[in-house]
PDB file of C-alpha atoms in Angstrom:
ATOM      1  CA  UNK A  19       0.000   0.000   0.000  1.00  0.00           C
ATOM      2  CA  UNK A  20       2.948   2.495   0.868  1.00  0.00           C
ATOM      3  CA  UNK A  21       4.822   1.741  -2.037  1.00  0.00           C
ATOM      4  CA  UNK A  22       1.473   2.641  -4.219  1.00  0.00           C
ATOM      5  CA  UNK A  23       1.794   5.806  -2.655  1.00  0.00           C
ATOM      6  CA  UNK A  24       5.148   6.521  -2.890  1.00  0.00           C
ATOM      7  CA  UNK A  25       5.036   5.287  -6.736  1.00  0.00           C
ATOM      8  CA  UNK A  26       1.706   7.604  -7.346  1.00  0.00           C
ATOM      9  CA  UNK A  27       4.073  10.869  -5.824  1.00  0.00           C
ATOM     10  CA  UNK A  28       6.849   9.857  -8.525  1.00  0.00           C
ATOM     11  CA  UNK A  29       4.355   9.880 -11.847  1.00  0.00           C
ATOM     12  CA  UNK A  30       3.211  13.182 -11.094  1.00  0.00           C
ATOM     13  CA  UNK A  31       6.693  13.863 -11.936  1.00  0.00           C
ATOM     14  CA  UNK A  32       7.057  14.060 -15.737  1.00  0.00           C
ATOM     15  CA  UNK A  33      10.368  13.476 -16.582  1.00  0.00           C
ATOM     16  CA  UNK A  34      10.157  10.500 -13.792  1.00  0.00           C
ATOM     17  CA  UNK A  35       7.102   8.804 -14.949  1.00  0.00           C
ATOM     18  CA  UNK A  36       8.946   8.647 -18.342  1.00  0.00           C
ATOM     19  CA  UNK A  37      11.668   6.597 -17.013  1.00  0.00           C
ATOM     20  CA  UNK A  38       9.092   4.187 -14.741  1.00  0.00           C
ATOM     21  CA  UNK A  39       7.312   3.478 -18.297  1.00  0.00           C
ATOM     22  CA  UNK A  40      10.440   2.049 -19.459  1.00  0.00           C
ATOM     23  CA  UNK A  41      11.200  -0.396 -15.875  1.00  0.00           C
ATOM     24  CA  UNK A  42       9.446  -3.661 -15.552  1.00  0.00           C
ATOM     25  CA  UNK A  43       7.549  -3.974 -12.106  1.00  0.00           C
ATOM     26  CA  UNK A  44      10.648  -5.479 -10.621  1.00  0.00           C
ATOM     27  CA  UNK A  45      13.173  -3.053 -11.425  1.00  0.00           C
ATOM     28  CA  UNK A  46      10.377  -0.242 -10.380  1.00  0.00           C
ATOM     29  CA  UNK A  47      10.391  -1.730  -7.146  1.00  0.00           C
ATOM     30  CA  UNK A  48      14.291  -2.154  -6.557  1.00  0.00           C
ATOM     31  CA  UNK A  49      14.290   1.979  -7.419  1.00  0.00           C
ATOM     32  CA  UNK A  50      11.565   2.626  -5.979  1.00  0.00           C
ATOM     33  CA  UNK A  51      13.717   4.798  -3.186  1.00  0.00           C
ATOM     34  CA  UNK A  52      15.997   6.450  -5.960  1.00  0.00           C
ATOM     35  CA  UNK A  53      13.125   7.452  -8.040  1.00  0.00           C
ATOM     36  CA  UNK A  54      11.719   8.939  -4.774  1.00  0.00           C
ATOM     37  CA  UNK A  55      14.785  10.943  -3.891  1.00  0.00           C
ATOM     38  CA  UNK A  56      15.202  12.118  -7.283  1.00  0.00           C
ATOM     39  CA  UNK A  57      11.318  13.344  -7.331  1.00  0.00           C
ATOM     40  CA  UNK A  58      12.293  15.164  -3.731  1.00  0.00           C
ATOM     41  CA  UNK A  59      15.039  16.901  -6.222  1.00  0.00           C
ATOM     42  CA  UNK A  60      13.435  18.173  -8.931  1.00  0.00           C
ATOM     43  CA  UNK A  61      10.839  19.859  -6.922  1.00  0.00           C
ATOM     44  CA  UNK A  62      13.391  21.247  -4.777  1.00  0.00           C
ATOM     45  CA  UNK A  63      15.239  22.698  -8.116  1.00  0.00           C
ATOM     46  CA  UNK A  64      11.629  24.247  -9.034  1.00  0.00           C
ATOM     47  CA  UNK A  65      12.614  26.549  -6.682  1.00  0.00           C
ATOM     48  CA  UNK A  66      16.369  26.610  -6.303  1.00  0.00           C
ATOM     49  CA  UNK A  67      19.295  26.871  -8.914  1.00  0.00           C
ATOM     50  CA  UNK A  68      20.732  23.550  -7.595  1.00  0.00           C
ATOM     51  CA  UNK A  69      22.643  22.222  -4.742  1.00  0.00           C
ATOM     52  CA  UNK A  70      26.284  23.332  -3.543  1.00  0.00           C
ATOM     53  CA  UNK A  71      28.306  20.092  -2.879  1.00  0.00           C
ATOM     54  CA  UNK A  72      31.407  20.091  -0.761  1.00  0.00           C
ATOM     55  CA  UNK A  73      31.285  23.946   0.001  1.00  0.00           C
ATOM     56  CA  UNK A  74      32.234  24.997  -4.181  1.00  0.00           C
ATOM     57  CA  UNK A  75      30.971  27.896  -6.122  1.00  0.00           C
ATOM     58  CA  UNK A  76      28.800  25.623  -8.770  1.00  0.00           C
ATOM     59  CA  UNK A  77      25.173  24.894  -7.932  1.00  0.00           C
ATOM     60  CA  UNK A  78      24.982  21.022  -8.993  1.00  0.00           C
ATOM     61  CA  UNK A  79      21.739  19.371 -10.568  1.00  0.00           C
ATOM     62  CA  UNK A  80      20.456  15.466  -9.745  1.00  0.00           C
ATOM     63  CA  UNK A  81      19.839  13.381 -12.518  1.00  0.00           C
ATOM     64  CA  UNK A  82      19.259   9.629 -12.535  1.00  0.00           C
ATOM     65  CA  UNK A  83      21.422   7.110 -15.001  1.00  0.00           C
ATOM     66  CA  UNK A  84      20.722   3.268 -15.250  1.00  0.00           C
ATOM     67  CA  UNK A  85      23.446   0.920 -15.060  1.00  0.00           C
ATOM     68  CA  UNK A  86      21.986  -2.703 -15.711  1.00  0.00           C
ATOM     69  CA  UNK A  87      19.016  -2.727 -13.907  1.00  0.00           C
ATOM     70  CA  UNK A  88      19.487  -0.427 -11.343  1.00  0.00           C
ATOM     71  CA  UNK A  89      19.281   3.590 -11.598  1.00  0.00           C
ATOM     72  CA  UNK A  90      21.794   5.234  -9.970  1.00  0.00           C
ATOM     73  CA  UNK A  91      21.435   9.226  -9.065  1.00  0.00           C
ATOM     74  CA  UNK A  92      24.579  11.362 -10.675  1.00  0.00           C
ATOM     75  CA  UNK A  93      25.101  15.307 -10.278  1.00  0.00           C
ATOM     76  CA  UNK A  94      26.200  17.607 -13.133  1.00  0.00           C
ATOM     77  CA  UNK A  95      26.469  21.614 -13.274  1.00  0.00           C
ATOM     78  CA  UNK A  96      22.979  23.108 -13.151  1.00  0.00           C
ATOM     79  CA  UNK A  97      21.282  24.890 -15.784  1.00  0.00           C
ATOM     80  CA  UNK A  98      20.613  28.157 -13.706  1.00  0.00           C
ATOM     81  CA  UNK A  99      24.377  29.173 -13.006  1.00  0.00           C
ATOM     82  CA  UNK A 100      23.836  32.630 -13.888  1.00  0.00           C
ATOM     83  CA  UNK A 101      20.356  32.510 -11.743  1.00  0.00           C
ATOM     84  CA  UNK A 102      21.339  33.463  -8.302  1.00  0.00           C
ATOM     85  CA  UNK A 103      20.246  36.676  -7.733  1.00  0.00           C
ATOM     86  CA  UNK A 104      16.781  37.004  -5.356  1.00  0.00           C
ATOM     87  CA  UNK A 105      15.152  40.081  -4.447  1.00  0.00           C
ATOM     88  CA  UNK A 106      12.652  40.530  -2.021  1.00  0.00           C
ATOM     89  CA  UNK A 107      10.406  43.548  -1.710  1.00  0.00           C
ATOM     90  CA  UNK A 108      12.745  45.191  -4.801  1.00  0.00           C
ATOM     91  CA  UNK A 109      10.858  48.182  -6.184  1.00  0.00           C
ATOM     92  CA  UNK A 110      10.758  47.993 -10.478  1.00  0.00           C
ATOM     93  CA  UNK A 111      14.079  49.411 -11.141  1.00  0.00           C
ATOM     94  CA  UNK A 112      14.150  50.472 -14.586  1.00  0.00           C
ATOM     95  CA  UNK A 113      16.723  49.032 -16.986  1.00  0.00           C
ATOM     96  CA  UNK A 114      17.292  52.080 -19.658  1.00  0.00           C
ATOM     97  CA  UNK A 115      21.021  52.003 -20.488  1.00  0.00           C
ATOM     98  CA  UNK A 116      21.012  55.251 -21.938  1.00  0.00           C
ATOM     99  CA  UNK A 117      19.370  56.145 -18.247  1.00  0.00           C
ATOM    100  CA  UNK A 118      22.492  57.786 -16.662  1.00  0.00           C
ATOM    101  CA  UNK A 119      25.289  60.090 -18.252  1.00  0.00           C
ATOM    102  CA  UNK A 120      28.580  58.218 -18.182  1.00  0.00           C
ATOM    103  CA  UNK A 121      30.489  60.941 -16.191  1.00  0.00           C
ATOM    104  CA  UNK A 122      28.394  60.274 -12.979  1.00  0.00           C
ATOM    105  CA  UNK A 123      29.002  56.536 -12.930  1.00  0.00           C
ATOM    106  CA  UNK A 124      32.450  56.568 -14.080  1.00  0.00           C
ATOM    107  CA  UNK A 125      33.228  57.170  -9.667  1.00  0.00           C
ATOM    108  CA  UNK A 126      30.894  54.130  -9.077  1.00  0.00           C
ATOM    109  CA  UNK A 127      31.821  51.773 -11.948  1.00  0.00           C
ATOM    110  CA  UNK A 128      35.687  52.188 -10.822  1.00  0.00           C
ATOM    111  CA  UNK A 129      34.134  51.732  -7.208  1.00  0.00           C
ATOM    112  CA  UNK A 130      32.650  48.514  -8.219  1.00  0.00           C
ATOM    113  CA  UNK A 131      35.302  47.270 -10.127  1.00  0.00           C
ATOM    114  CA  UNK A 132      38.064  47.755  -7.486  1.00  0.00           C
ATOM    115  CA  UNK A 133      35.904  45.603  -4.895  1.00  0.00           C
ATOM    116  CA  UNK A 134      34.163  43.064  -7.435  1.00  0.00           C
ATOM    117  CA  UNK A 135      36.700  40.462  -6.688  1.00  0.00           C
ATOM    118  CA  UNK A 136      37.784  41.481  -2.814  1.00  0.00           C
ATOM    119  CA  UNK A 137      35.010  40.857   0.416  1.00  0.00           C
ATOM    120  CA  UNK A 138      34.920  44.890   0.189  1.00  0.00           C
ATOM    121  CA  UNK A 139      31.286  45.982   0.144  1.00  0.00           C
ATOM    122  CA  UNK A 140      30.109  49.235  -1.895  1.00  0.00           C
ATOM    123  CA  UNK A 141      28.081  52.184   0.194  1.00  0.00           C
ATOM    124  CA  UNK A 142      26.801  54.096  -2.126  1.00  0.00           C
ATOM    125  CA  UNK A 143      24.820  57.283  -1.131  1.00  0.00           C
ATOM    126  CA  UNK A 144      23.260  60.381  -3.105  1.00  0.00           C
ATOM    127  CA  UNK A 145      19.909  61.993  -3.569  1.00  0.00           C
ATOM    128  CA  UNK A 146      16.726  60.358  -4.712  1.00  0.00           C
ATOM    129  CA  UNK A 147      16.538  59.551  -8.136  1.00  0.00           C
ATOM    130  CA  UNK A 148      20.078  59.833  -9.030  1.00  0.00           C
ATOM    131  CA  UNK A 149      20.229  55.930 -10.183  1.00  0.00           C
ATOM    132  CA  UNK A 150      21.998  54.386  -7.211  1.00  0.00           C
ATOM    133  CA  UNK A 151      19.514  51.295  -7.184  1.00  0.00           C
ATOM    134  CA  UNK A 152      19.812  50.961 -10.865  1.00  0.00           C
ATOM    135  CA  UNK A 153      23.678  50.644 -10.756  1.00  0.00           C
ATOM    136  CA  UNK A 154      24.021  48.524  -7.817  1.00  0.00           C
ATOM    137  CA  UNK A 155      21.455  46.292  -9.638  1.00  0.00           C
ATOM    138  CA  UNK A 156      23.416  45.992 -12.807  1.00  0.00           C
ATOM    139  CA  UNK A 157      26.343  45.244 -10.720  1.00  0.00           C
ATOM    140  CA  UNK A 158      24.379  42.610  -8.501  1.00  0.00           C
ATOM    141  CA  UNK A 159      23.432  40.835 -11.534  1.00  0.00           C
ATOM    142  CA  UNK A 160      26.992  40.705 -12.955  1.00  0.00           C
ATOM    143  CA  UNK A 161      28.105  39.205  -9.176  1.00  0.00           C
ATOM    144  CA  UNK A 162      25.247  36.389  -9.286  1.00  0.00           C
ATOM    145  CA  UNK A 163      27.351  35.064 -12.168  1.00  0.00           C
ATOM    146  CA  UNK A 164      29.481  33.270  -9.519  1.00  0.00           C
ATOM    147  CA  UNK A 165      27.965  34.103  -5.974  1.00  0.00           C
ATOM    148  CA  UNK A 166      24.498  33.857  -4.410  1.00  0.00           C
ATOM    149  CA  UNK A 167      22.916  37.435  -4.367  1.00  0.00           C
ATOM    150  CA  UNK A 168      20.125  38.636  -2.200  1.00  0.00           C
ATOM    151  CA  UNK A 169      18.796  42.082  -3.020  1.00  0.00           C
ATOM    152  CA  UNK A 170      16.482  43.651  -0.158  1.00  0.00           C
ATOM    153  CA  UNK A 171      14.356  46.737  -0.197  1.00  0.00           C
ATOM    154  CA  UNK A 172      14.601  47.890   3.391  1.00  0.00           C
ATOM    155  CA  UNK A 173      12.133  49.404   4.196  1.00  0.00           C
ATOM    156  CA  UNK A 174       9.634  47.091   3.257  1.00  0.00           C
ATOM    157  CA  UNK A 175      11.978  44.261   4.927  1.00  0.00           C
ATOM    158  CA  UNK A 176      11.090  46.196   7.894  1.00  0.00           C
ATOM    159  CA  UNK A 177       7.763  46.155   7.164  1.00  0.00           C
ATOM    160  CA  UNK A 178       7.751  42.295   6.669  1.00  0.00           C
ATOM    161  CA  UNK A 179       9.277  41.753   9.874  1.00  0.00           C
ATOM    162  CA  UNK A 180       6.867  43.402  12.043  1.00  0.00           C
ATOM    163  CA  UNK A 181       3.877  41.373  10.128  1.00  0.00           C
ATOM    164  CA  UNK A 182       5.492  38.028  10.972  1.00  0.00           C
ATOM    165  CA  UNK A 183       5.785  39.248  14.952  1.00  0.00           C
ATOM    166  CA  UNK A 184       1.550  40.501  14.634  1.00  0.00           C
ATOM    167  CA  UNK A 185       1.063  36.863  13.076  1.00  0.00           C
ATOM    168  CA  UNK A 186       3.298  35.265  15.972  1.00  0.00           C
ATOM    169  CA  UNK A 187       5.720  34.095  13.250  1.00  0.00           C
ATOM    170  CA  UNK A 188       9.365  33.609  13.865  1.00  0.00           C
ATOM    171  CA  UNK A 189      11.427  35.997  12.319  1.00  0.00           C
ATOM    172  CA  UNK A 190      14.994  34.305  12.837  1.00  0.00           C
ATOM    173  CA  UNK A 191      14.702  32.827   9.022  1.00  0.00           C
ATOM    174  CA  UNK A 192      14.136  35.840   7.255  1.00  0.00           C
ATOM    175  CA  UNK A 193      16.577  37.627   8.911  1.00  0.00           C
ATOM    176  CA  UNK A 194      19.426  34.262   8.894  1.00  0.00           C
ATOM    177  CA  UNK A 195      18.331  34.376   5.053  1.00  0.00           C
ATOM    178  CA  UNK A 196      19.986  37.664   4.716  1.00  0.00           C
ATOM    179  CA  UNK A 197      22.511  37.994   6.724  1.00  0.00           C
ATOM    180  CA  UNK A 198      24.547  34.517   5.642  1.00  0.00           C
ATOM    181  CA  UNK A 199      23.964  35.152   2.058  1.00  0.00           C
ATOM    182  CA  UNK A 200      27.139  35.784  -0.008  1.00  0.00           C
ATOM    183  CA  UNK A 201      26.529  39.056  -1.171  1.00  0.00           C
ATOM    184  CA  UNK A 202      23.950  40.944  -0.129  1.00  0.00           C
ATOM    185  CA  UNK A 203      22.258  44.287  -1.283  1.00  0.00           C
ATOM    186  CA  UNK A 204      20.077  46.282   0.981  1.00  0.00           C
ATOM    187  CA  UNK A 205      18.536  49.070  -0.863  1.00  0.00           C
ATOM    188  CA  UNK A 206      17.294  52.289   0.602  1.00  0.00           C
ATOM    189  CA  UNK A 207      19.061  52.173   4.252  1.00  0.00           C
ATOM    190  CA  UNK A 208      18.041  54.836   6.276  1.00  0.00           C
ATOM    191  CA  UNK A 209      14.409  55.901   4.534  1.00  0.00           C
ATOM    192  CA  UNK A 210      12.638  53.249   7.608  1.00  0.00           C
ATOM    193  CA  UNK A 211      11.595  54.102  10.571  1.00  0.00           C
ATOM    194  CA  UNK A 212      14.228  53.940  13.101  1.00  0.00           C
ATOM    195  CA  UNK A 213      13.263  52.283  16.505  1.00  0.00           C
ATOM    196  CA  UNK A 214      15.426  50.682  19.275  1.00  0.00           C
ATOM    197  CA  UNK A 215      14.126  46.925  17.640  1.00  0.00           C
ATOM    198  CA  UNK A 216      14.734  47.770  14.319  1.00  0.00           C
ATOM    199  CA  UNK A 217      18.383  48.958  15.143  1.00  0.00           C
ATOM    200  CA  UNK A 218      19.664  46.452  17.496  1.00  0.00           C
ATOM    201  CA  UNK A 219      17.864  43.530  16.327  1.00  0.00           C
ATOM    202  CA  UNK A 220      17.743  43.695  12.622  1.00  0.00           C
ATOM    203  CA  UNK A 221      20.166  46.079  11.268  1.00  0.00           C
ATOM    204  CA  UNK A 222      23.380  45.412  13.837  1.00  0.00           C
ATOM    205  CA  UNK A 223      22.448  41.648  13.701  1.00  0.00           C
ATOM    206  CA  UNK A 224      22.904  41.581  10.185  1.00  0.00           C
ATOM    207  CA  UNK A 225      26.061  44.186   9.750  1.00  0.00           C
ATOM    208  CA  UNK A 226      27.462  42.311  12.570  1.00  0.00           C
ATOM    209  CA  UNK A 227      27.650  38.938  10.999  1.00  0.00           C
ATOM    210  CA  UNK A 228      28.580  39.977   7.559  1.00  0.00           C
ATOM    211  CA  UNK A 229      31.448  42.036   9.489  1.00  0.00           C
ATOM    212  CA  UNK A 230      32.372  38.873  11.526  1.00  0.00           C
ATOM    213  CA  UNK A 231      32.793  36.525   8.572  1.00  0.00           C
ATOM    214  CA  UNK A 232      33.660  38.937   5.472  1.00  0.00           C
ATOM    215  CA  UNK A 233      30.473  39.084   3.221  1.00  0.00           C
ATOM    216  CA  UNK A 234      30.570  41.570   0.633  1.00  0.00           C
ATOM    217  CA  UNK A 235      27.679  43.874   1.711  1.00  0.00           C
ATOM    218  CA  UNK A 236      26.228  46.828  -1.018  1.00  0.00           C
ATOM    219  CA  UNK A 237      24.020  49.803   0.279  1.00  0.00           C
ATOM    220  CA  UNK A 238      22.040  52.349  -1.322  1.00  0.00           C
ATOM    221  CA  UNK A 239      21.507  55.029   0.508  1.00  0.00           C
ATOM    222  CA  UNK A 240      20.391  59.154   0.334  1.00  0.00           C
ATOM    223  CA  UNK A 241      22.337  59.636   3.812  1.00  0.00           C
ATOM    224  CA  UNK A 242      25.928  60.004   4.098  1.00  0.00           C
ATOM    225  CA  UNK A 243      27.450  57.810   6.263  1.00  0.00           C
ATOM    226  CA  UNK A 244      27.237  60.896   9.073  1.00  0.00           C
ATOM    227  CA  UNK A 245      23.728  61.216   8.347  1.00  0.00           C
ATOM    228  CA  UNK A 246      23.234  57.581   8.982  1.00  0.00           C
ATOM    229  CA  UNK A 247      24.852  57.944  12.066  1.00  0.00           C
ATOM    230  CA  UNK A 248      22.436  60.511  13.062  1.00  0.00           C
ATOM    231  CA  UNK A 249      19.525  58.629  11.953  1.00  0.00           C
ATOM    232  CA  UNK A 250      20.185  55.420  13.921  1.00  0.00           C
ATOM    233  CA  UNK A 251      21.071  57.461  16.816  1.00  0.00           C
ATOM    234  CA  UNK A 252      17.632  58.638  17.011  1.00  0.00           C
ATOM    235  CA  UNK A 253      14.506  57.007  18.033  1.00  0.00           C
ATOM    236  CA  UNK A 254      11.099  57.550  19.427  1.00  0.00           C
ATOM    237  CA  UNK A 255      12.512  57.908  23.470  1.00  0.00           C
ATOM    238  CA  UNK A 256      16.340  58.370  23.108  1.00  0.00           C
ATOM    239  CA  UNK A 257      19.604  59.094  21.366  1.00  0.00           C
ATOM    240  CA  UNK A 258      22.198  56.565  21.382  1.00  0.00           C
ATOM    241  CA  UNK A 259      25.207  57.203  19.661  1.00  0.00           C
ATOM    242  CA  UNK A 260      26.880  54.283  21.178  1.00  0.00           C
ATOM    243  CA  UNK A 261      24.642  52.249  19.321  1.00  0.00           C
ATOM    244  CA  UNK A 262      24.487  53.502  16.147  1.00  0.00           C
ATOM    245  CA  UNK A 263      28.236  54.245  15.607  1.00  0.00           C
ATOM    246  CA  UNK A 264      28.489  50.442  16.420  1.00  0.00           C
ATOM    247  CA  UNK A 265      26.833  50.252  13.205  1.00  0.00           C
ATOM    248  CA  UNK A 266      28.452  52.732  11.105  1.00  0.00           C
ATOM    249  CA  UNK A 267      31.974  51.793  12.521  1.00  0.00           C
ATOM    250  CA  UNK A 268      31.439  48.610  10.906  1.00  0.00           C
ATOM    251  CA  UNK A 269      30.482  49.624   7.890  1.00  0.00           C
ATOM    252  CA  UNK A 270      33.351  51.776   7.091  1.00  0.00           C
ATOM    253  CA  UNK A 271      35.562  49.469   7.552  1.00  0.00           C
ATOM    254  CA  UNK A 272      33.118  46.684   5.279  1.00  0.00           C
ATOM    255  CA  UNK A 273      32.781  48.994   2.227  1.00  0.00           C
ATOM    256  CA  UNK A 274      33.744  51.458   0.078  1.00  0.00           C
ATOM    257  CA  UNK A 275      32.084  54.799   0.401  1.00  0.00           C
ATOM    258  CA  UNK A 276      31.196  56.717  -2.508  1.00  0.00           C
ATOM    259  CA  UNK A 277      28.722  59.801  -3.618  1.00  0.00           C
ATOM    260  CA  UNK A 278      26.604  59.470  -6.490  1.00  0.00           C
ATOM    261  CA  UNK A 279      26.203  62.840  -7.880  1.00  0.00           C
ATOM    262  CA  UNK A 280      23.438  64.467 -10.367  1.00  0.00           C
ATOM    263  CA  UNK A 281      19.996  64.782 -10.964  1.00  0.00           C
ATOM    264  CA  UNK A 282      17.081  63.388 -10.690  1.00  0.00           C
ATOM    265  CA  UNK A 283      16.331  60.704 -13.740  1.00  0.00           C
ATOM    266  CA  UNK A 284      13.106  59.350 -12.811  1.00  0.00           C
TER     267      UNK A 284
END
């Protein structure tokens, strides 16, 4: 009865049931726990650009290979290398090359290339609408090439947060999600609200670990690095510098601090 089950699971897959049609009922049942595994696999790669085996830099795919009678699972690069870049709560971020005069992203496109292959991160700050998201975009796309990339809108990461605390949700996965991923862009720093919580529990958490173990870390922001200072110094009941320049301490010594200059293109 539980091997009906188990065989009505792997048909749904298919790629799978293709390669039951071909077994006899004997060999289907000697596989039976292969075929399983491998249907546990594809709908895990559904979702994911493959597995990383033994701690290296190429997501692997499962595929299964018959030798005599039996099927044996085998691993080979996965199709979605260059697929590694997630964003969550990302605004649209338009993708007009022609957007932005050359002589205001020379700075940042030197920036970027001095740290692409180094664990230096990339601050970039300057005034709405200048294109700061756009470039750090374009250059989070080129990094996925090789590196897991996790691009965050802030604010709205904020914002998520607090609705998994109303709903009694733990918010330790979202936050380890972020904070352990190679490279990691958080977009907009400084625009949220600035409590106590949101400082020392979300922000410093995360800048903390990517400090401690040498994750490249991008941010857009429209405060200098002072002004940021100021900002997470400030909340509802108090100002704690201590606290904040915790923050900012570590991020000048994380990234690479640079001024996007110009107008507004949007």
């Amino acid at each position: 009865m539980m091997m009906n089950k188990i065989l009505a699971e792997i048909l749904k897959d298919p790629e799978l049931k293709k390669i039951v049609d071909t077994l006899s009922d004997e060999e289907i049942e000697d596989n039976l726990l292969v075929l399983y595994k491998q249907k546990q696999d594809n709908d895990y790669l559904k979702e994911n650009p493959g597995f990383l085996i033994d701690n290296d830099d190429v997501y692997m795919e499962s595929y299964l290979e018959k030798r005599g009678n039996q099927l044996v699972q085998m691993y080979r690069p996965s199709k979605n290398q260059g697929t590694r870049l997630e964003c969550l709560y990302m605004p649209e971020v338009s993708d007009d090359k022609e957007l932005y005069p050359a002589e205001e992203r020379a700075l940042v496109f030197n920036a970027m290339q001095e740290i692409k292959n180094s664990d230096k991160g990339l601050y970039l700050y300057g005034s709405y609408g200048s294109g700061k998201t756009y470039l750090c975009m374009r250059f989070a796309r080129e990094l996925a090439k090789t590196k897991s990339v996790i691009c965050v809108y802030y604010p709205e990461f904020i914002n998520a947060i607090k609705n998994n605390m109303k709903k009694g949700n733990s918010i330790d996965d979202l936050i380890d999600r972020v904070k352990k991923v190679d490279i990691l862009l958080i977009d907009d720093l400084g625009r949220e609200q600035n409590t106590t919580f949101n400082r020392d529990q979300i922000l410093s958490v995360i800048i903390n670990y990517r400090y401690q173990y040498k994750l490249k870390t991008i941010i857009t922001t429209n405060r200098s690095i002072d002004e940021l200072d100021e900002h997470l110094a400030e909340t509802s009941d108090k100002v704690d510098k201590v606290a904040s320049g915790a923050i900012t301490d570590r991020i000048r010594h994380m990234m690479k601090i640079v001024e996007l200059s110009g107008k507004d293109y949007r």
